[in-house]
Coordinates of C-alpha atoms and ligand atoms in Angstrom, one line a residue:
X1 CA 143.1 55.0 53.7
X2 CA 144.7 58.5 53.1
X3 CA 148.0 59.6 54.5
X4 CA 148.3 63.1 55.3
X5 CA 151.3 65.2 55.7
X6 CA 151.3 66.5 58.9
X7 CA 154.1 67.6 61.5
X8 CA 155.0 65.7 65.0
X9 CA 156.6 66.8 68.2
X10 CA 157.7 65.2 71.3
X11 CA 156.2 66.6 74.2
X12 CA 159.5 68.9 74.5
X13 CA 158.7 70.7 71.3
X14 CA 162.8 70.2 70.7
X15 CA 162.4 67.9 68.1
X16 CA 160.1 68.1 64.8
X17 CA 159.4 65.4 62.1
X18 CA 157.0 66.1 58.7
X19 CA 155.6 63.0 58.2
X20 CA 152.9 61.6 56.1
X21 CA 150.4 60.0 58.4
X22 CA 147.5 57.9 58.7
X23 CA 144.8 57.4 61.4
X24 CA 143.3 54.0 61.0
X25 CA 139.7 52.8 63.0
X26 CA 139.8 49.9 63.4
X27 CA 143.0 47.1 64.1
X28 CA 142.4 45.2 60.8
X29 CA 143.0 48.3 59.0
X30 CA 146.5 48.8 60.4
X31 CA 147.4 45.1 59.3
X32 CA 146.4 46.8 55.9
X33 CA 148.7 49.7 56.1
X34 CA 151.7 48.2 57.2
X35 CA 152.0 46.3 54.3
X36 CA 152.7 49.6 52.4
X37 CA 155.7 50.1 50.9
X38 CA 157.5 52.9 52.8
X39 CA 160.6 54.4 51.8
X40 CA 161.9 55.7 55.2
X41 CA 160.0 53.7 57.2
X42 CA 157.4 53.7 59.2
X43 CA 156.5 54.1 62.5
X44 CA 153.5 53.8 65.4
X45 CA 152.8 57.0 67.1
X46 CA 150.8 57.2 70.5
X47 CA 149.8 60.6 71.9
X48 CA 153.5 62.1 71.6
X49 CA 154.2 62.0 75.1
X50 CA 157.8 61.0 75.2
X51 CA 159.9 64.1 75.2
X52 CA 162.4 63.8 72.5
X53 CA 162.1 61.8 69.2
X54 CA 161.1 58.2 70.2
X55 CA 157.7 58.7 68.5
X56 CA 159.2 61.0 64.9
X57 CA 160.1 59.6 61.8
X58 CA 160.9 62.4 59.9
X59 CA 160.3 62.2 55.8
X60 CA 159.0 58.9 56.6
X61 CA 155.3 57.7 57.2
X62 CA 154.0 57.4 60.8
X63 CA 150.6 55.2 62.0
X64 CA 148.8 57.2 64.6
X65 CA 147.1 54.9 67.0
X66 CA 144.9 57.1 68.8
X67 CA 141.7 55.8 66.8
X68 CA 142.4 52.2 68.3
X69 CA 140.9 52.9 71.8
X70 CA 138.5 50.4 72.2
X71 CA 138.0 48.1 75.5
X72 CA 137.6 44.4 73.7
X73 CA 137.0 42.3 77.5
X74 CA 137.5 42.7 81.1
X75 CA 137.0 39.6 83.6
X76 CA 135.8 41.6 87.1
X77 CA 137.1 38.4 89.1
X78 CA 140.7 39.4 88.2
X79 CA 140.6 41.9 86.9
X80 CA 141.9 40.4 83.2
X81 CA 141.7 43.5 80.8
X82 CA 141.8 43.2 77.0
X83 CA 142.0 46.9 75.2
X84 CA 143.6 48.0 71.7
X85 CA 147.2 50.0 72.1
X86 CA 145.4 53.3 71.7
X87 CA 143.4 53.0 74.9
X88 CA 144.8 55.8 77.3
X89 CA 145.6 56.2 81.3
X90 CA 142.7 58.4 81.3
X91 CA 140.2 56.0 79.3
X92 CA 140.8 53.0 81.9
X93 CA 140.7 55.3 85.0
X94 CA 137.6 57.1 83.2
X95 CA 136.2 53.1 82.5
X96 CA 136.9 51.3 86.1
X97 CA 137.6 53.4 88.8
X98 CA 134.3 53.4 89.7
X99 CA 134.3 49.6 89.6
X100 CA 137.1 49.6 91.8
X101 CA 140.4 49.0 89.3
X102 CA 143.2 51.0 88.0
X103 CA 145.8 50.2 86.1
X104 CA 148.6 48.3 87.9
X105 CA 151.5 50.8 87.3
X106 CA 151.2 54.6 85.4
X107 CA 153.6 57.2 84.4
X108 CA 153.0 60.7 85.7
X109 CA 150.7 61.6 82.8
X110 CA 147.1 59.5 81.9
X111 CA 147.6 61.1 78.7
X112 CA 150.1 58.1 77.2
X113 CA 148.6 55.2 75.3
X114 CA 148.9 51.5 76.6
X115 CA 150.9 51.1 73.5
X116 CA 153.4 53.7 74.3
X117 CA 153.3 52.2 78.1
X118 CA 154.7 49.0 76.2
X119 CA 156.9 50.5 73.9
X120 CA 158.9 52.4 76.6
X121 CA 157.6 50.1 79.5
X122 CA 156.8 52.8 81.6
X123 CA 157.3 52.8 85.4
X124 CA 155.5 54.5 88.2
X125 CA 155.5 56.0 92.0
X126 CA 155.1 52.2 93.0
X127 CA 157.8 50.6 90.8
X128 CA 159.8 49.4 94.1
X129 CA 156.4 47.7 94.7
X130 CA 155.2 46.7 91.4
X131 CA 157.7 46.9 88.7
X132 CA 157.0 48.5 85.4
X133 CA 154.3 48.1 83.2
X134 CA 155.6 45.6 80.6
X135 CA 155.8 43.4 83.8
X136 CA 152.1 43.2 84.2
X137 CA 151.5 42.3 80.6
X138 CA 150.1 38.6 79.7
X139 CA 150.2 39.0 76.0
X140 CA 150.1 41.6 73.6
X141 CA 149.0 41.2 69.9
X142 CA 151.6 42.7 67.2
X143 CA 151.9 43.7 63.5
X144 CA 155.4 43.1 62.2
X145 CA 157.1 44.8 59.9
X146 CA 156.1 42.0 57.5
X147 CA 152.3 42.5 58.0
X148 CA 152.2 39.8 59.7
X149 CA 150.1 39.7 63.2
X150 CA 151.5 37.5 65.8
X151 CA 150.3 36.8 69.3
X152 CA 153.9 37.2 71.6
X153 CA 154.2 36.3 75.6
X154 CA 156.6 35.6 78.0
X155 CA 156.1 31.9 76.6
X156 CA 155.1 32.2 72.9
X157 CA 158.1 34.3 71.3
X158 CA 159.7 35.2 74.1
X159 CA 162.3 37.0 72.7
X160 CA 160.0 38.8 70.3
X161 CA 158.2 39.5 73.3
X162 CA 161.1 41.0 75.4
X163 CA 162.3 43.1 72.5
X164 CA 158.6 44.7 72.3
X165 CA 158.5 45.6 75.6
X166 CA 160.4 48.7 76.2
X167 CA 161.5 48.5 72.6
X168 CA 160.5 51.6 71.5
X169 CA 158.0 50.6 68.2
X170 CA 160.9 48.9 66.6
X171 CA 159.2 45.4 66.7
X172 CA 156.4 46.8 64.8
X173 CA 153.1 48.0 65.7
X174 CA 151.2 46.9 68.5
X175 CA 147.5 46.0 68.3
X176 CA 145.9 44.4 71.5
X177 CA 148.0 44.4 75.3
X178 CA 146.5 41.7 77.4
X179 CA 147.0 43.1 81.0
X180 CA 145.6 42.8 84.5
X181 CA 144.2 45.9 87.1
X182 CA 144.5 46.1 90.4
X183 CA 142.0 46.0 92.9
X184 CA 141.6 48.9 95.0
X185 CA 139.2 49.6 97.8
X186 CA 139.0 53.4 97.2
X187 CA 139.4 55.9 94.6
X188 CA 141.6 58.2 97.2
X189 CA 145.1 58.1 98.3
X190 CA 146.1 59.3 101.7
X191 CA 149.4 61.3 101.2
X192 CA 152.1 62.3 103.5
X193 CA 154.5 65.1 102.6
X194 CA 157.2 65.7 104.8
X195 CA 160.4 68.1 104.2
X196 CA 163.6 66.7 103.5
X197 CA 166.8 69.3 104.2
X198 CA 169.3 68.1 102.0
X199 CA 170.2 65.0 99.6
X200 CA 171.5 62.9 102.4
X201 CA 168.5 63.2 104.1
X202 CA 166.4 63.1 101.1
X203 CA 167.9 59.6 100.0
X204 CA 167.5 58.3 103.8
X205 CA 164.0 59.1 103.5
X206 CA 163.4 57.6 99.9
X207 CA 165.4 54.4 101.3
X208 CA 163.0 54.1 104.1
X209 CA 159.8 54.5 102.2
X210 CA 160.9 52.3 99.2
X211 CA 160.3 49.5 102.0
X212 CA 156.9 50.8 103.3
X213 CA 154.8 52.6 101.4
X214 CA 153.0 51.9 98.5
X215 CA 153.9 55.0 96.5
X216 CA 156.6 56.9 96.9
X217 CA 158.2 60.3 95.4
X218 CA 160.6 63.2 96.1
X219 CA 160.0 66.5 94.6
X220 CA 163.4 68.3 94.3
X221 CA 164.7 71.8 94.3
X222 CA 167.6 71.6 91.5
X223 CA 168.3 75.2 92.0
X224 CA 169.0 75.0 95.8
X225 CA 173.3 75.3 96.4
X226 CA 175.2 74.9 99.3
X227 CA 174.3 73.1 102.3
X228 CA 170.4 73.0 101.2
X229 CA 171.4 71.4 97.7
X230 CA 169.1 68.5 97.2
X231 CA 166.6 69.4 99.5
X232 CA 162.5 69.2 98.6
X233 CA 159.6 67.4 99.5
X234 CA 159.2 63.2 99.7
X235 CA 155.3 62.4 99.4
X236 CA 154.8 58.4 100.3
X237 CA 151.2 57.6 99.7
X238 CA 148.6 54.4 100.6
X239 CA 145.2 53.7 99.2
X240 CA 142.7 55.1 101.5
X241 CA 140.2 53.2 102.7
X242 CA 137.0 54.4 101.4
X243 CA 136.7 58.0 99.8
X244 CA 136.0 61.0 101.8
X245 CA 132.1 61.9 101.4
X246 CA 131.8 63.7 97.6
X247 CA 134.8 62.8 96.1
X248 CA 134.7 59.5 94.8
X249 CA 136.1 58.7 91.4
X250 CA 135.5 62.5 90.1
X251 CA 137.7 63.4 87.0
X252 CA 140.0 66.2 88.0
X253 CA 139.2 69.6 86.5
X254 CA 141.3 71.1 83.7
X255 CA 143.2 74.2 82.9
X256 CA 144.8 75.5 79.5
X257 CA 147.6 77.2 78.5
X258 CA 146.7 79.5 76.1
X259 CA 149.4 80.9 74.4
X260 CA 153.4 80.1 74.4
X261 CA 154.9 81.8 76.9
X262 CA 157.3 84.2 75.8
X263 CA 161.2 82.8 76.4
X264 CA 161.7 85.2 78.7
X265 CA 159.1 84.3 81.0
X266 CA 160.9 81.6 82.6
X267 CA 164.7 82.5 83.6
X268 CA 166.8 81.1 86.9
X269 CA 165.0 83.9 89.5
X270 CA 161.9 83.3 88.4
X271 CA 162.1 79.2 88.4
X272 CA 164.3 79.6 91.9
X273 CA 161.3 81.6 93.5
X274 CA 158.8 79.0 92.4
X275 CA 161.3 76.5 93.4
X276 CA 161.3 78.0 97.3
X277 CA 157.4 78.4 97.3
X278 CA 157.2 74.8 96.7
X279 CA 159.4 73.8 99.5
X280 CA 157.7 76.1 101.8
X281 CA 154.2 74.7 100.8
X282 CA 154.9 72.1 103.3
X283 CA 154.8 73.2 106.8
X284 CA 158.1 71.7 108.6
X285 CA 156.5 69.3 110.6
X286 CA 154.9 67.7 107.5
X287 CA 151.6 67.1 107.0
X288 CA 148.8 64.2 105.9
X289 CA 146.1 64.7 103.3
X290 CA 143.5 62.8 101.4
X291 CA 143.8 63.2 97.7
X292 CA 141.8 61.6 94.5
X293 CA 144.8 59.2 93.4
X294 CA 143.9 61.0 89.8
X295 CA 145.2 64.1 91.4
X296 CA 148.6 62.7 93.4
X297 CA 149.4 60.3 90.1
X298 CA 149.0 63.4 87.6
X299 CA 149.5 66.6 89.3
X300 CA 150.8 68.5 86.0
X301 CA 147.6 66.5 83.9
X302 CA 145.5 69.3 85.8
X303 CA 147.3 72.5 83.1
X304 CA 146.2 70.8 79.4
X305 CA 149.6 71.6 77.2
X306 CA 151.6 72.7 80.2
X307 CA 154.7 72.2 77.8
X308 CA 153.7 75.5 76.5
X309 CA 155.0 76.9 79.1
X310 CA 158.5 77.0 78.3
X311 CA 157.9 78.8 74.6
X312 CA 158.4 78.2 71.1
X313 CA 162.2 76.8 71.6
X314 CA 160.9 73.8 73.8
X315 CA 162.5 72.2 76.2
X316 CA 164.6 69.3 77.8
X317 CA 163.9 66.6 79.8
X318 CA 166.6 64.2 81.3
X319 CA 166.1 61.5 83.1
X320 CA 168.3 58.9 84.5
X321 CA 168.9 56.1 86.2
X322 CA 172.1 55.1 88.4
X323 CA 172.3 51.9 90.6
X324 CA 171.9 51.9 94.6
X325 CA 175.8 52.1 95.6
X326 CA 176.8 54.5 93.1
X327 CA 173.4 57.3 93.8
X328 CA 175.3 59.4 97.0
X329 CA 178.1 60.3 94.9
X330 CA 176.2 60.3 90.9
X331 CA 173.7 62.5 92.9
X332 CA 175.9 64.8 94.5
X333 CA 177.6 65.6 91.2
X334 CA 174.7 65.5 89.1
X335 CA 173.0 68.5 90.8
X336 CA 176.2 70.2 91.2
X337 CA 176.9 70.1 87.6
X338 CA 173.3 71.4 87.2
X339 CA 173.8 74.0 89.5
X340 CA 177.1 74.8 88.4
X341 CA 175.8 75.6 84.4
X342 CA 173.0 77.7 86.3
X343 CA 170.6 76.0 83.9
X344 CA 167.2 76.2 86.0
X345 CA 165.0 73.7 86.5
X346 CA 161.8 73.9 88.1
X347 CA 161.3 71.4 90.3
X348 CA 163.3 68.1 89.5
X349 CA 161.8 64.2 90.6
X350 CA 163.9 62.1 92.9
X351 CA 162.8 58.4 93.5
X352 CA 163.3 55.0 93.8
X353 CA 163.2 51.9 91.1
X354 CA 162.9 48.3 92.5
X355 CA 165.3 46.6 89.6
X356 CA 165.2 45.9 86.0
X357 CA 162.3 45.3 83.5
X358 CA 161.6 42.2 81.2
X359 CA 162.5 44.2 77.7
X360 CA 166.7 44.3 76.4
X361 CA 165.9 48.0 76.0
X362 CA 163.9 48.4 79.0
X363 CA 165.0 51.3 81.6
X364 CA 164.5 50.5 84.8
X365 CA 167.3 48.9 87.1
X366 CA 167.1 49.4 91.2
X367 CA 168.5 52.0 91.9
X368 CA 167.7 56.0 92.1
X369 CA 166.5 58.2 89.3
X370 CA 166.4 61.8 89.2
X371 CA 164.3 63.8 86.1
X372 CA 164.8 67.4 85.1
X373 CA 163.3 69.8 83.0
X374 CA 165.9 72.7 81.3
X375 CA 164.5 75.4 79.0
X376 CA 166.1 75.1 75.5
X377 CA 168.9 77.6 76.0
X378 CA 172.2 77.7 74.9
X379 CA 174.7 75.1 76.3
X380 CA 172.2 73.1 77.4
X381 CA 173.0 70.6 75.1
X382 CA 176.3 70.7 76.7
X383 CA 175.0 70.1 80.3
X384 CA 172.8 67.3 79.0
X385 CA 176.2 65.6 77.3
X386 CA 178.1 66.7 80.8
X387 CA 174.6 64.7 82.8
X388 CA 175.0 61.8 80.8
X389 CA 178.6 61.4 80.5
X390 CA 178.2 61.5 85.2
X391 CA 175.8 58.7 84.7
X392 CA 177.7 56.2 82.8
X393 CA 180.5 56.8 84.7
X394 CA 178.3 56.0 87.9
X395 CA 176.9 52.9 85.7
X396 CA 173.5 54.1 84.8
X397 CA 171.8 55.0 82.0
X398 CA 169.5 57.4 80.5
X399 CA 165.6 57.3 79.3
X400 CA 164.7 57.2 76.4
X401 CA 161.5 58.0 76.4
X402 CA 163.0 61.7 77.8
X403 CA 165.8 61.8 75.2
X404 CA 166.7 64.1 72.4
X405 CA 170.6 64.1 72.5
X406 CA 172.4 60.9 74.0
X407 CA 174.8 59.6 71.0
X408 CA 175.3 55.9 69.9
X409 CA 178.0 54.9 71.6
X410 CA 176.9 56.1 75.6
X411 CA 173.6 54.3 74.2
X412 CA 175.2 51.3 73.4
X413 CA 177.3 51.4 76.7
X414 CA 174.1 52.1 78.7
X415 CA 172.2 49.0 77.7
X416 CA 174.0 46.3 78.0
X417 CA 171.3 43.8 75.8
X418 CA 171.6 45.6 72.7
X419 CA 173.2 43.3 71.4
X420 CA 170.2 40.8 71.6
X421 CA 167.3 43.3 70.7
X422 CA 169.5 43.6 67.3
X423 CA 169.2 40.1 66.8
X424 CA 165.6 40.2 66.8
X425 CA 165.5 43.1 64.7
X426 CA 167.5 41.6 62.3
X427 CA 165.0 38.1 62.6
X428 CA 161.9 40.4 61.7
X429 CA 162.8 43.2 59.8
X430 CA 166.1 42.7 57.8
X431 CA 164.8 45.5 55.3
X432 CA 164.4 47.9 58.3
X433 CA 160.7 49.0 57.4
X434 CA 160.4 50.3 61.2
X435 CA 162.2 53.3 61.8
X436 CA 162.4 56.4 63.8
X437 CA 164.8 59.6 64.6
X438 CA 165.3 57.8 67.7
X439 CA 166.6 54.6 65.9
X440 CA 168.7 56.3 63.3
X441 CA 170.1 59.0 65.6
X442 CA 171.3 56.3 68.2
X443 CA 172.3 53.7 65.5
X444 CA 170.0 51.4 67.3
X445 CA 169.6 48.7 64.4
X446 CA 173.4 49.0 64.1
X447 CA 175.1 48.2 60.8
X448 CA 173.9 46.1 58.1
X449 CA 175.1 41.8 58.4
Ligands
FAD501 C1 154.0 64.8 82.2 C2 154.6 63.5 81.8 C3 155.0 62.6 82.8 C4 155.6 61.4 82.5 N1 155.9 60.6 83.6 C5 156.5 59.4 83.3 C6 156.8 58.5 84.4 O1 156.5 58.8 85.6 N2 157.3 57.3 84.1 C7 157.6 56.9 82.8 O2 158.0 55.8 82.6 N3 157.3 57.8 81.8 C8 156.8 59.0 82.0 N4 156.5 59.8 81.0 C9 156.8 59.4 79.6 C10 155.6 58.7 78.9 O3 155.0 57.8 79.8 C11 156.2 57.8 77.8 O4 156.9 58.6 76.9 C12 155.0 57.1 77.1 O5 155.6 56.1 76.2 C13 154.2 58.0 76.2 O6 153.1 57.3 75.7 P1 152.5 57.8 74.3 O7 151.3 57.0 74.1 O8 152.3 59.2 74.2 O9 153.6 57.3 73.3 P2 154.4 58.1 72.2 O10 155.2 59.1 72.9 O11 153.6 58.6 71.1 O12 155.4 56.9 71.7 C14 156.4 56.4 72.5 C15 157.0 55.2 71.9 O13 156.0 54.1 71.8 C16 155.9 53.7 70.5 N5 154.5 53.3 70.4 C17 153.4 54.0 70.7 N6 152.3 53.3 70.4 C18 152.7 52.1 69.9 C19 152.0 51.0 69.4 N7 150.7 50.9 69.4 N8 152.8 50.0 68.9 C20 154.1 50.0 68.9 N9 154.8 51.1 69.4 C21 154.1 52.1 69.9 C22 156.3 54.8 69.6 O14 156.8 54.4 68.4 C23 157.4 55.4 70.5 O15 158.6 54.7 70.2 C24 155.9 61.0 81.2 C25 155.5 61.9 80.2 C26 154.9 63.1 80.5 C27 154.5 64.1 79.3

């Protein structure tokens, strides 16, 4: 196999990484490769849809697993699915929604690899319901640093198992997920969008629907002030029956962004108008519609390279995570602090998670978390420290899989099983052959025993 220099982004275009990098076929021939000698490690790599620098390596060597997309077997009784890491959203709703599965829990993209759904274990519009996806996993095959392939479960390796879910590719690189879909008696979701006023309301209503509907979401206006700060849309959605006539299963139709958009394009009064338009979208008495599930899961999968959009600088997602009690007031002075640095965001997300996930590293805890994009501009950087520094004092923590800047020690202070992830690392890798930025620039390994 030949490596090839190449360069990496996360899906902000903030953070860069040459690495050499290699695109194996088949699963036997990444067993091959990661007994390489690497010296600055070496690193899986899904479709580079976390925002910061989970998936870079930079100077180092990088596996790309986007070759490893086979479907190995699916039982139809329960829906038992066996599929190699690089298998994506799109391939298994592509695959079996029109057998009448999807995947148990997705982010808001089908363009992330089941691998990268692991290693971050992502959650969804229905976490309250479902949990996150490394809680639907049976058994996952893995290369370790060592070469070695082992077979980990909630019962065989547990630890190793925990420490891979969520665990951003630091247990090594993984092969095979085990997994089951769900059922579902239509490929169409009926949605309800309804106006919330302000963040009071806005949290009453995400409260409510946490308890009674099977997907919810809240689509915020982060540039709204005053009395109308925190208001936006909350869509709660079912699984619709049957389809309406025509529609069943289609794959939603695709748009480009050709060129960066020149920095300039996007500025406060141009995000705060498409900010109001949004909100006015819905009439005030709400209304019901019946939507492809494709479509209400991924509305942003409809513009290919949408992160185009914000130029050649990139930009910033944050996303974060603070626990039930402590939302009203982490909330309040979140989006004040936002508004305050006049930073602009286009629309932010506002929901509900149902409590924490299976990994040490995994995000999730039940509680409220609020998402934002920010143009790279200066002091951003500033707001972002300012955004985290609010959420550990509120007891929450940020995502990784959305970070470029958090520094060790909020890290550390933000999840509370470090301390045990370590331990594994230090079980499985004592030379450190898996590395990232993400691991270096948060001194996740810690230091050397
Ligand atoms: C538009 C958009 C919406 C999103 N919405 C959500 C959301 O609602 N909820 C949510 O949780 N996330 C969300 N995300 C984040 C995204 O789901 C995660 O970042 C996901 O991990 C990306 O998958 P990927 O295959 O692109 O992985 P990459 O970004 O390439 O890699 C992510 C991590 O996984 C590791 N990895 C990848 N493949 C393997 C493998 N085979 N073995 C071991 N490690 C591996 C990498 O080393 C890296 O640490 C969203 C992202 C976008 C762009």
């Amino acid at each position: 196999m030949t490596w090839k220099t190449m360069t990496l982004t996360g899906w902000g275009r903030t953070r860069r990484a040459e690495v050499a990098a290699c695109r194996p076929e088949r699963a036997p021939a990444a067993v091959r490769l990661l007994q390489g000698r690497f010296d600055r490690g070496i690193l899986a790599y899904g479709l580079g849809r976390s925002y910061g620098d989970a998936p870079l390596n930079d100077g180092g060597h990088v596996l790309l697993t986007e070759r490893l997309n086979r479907m190995v077997s699916f039982d139809p009784d329960d829906g038992t699915l066996v599929c190699e890491a690089g298998v994506t959203f799109d391939d298994l709703f592509a695959a079996f929604l029109p057998r009448g599965f999807m995947p148990p829990t997705s982010p808001g993209t089908s363009f992330a690899t089941v691998g990268g759904a692991v290693a971050n274990d992502v959650h969804g519009k229905n976490h309250d319901r479902v949990g996150s996806f490394g809680d639907h996993v049976l058994w996952l095959d893995l290369v370790l640093p060592s070469g070695e392939q082992v077979r980990v479960s909630p019962t065989e390796r547990p630890d190793l198992f925990a420490a891979t879910i969520g665990g951003v590719g630091l247990t090594g690189v993984i092969l095979h997920v085990c997994f089951r879909l769900r059922r579902v008696a239509s490929a169409s979701v009926e949605v309800r969008e309804r106006r919330m006023p302000d963040l009071d309301g806005f949290m009453a209503g995400l409260a409510e629907a946490r308890e009674t509907a099977g997907y919810s979401v809240g689509w915020i206006d982060g540039m709204a002030r005053g009395a109308a700060m925190g208001r936006g849309i909350l869509e709660t959605a079912e699984t619709a029956p049957t389809d309406p006539a025509g529609t069943a299963a289609k794959a939603p139709r695709k748009r480009a962004v050709p060129v960066d958009l020149p920095g300039f394009a996007l500025n406060p009064f141009s995000i705060n108008l498409f900010n109001q338009a949004y909100y006015r979208r819905v009439p005030a008495a709400g209304r019901t519609r019946t939507l492809p599930v494709r479509q209400f899961l991924y509305p942003l999968d409809a513009i290919h390279d949408w992160n185009r959009i914000y130029g050649k600088r990139g930009f910033y997602q944050f996303q974060n995570v603070v626990p039930d009690a402590e939302a009203p007031a982490a909330l309040r002075k979140l989006l004040e602090a936002i508004s305050d640095a006049r930073a602009g965001s286009f629309l932010a997300v506002l929901k509900t998670l149902g409590g924490e996930g299976r990994g040490h590293l995994s995000f999730p805890m039940r509680g409220y978390t609020l998402a934002l994009d920010f143009p790279r501009r200066d002091g951003v950087e500033d707001l972002l420290a300012r955004l985290a520094a609010i959420t550990l004092d509120h007891g929450g923590r940020v995502y990784l899989a959305k970070d470029a800047v958090l520094d060790p020690a909020g890290f550390a202070r933000m999840y509370p099983r470090l301390g045990e992830f370590r331990q594994v690392l230090d079980s499985i890798d004592p030379d450190r052959r898996i590395q990232s930025d993400l691991s270096r620039r948060l001194d996740i390994r810690g230091a050397v025993a």
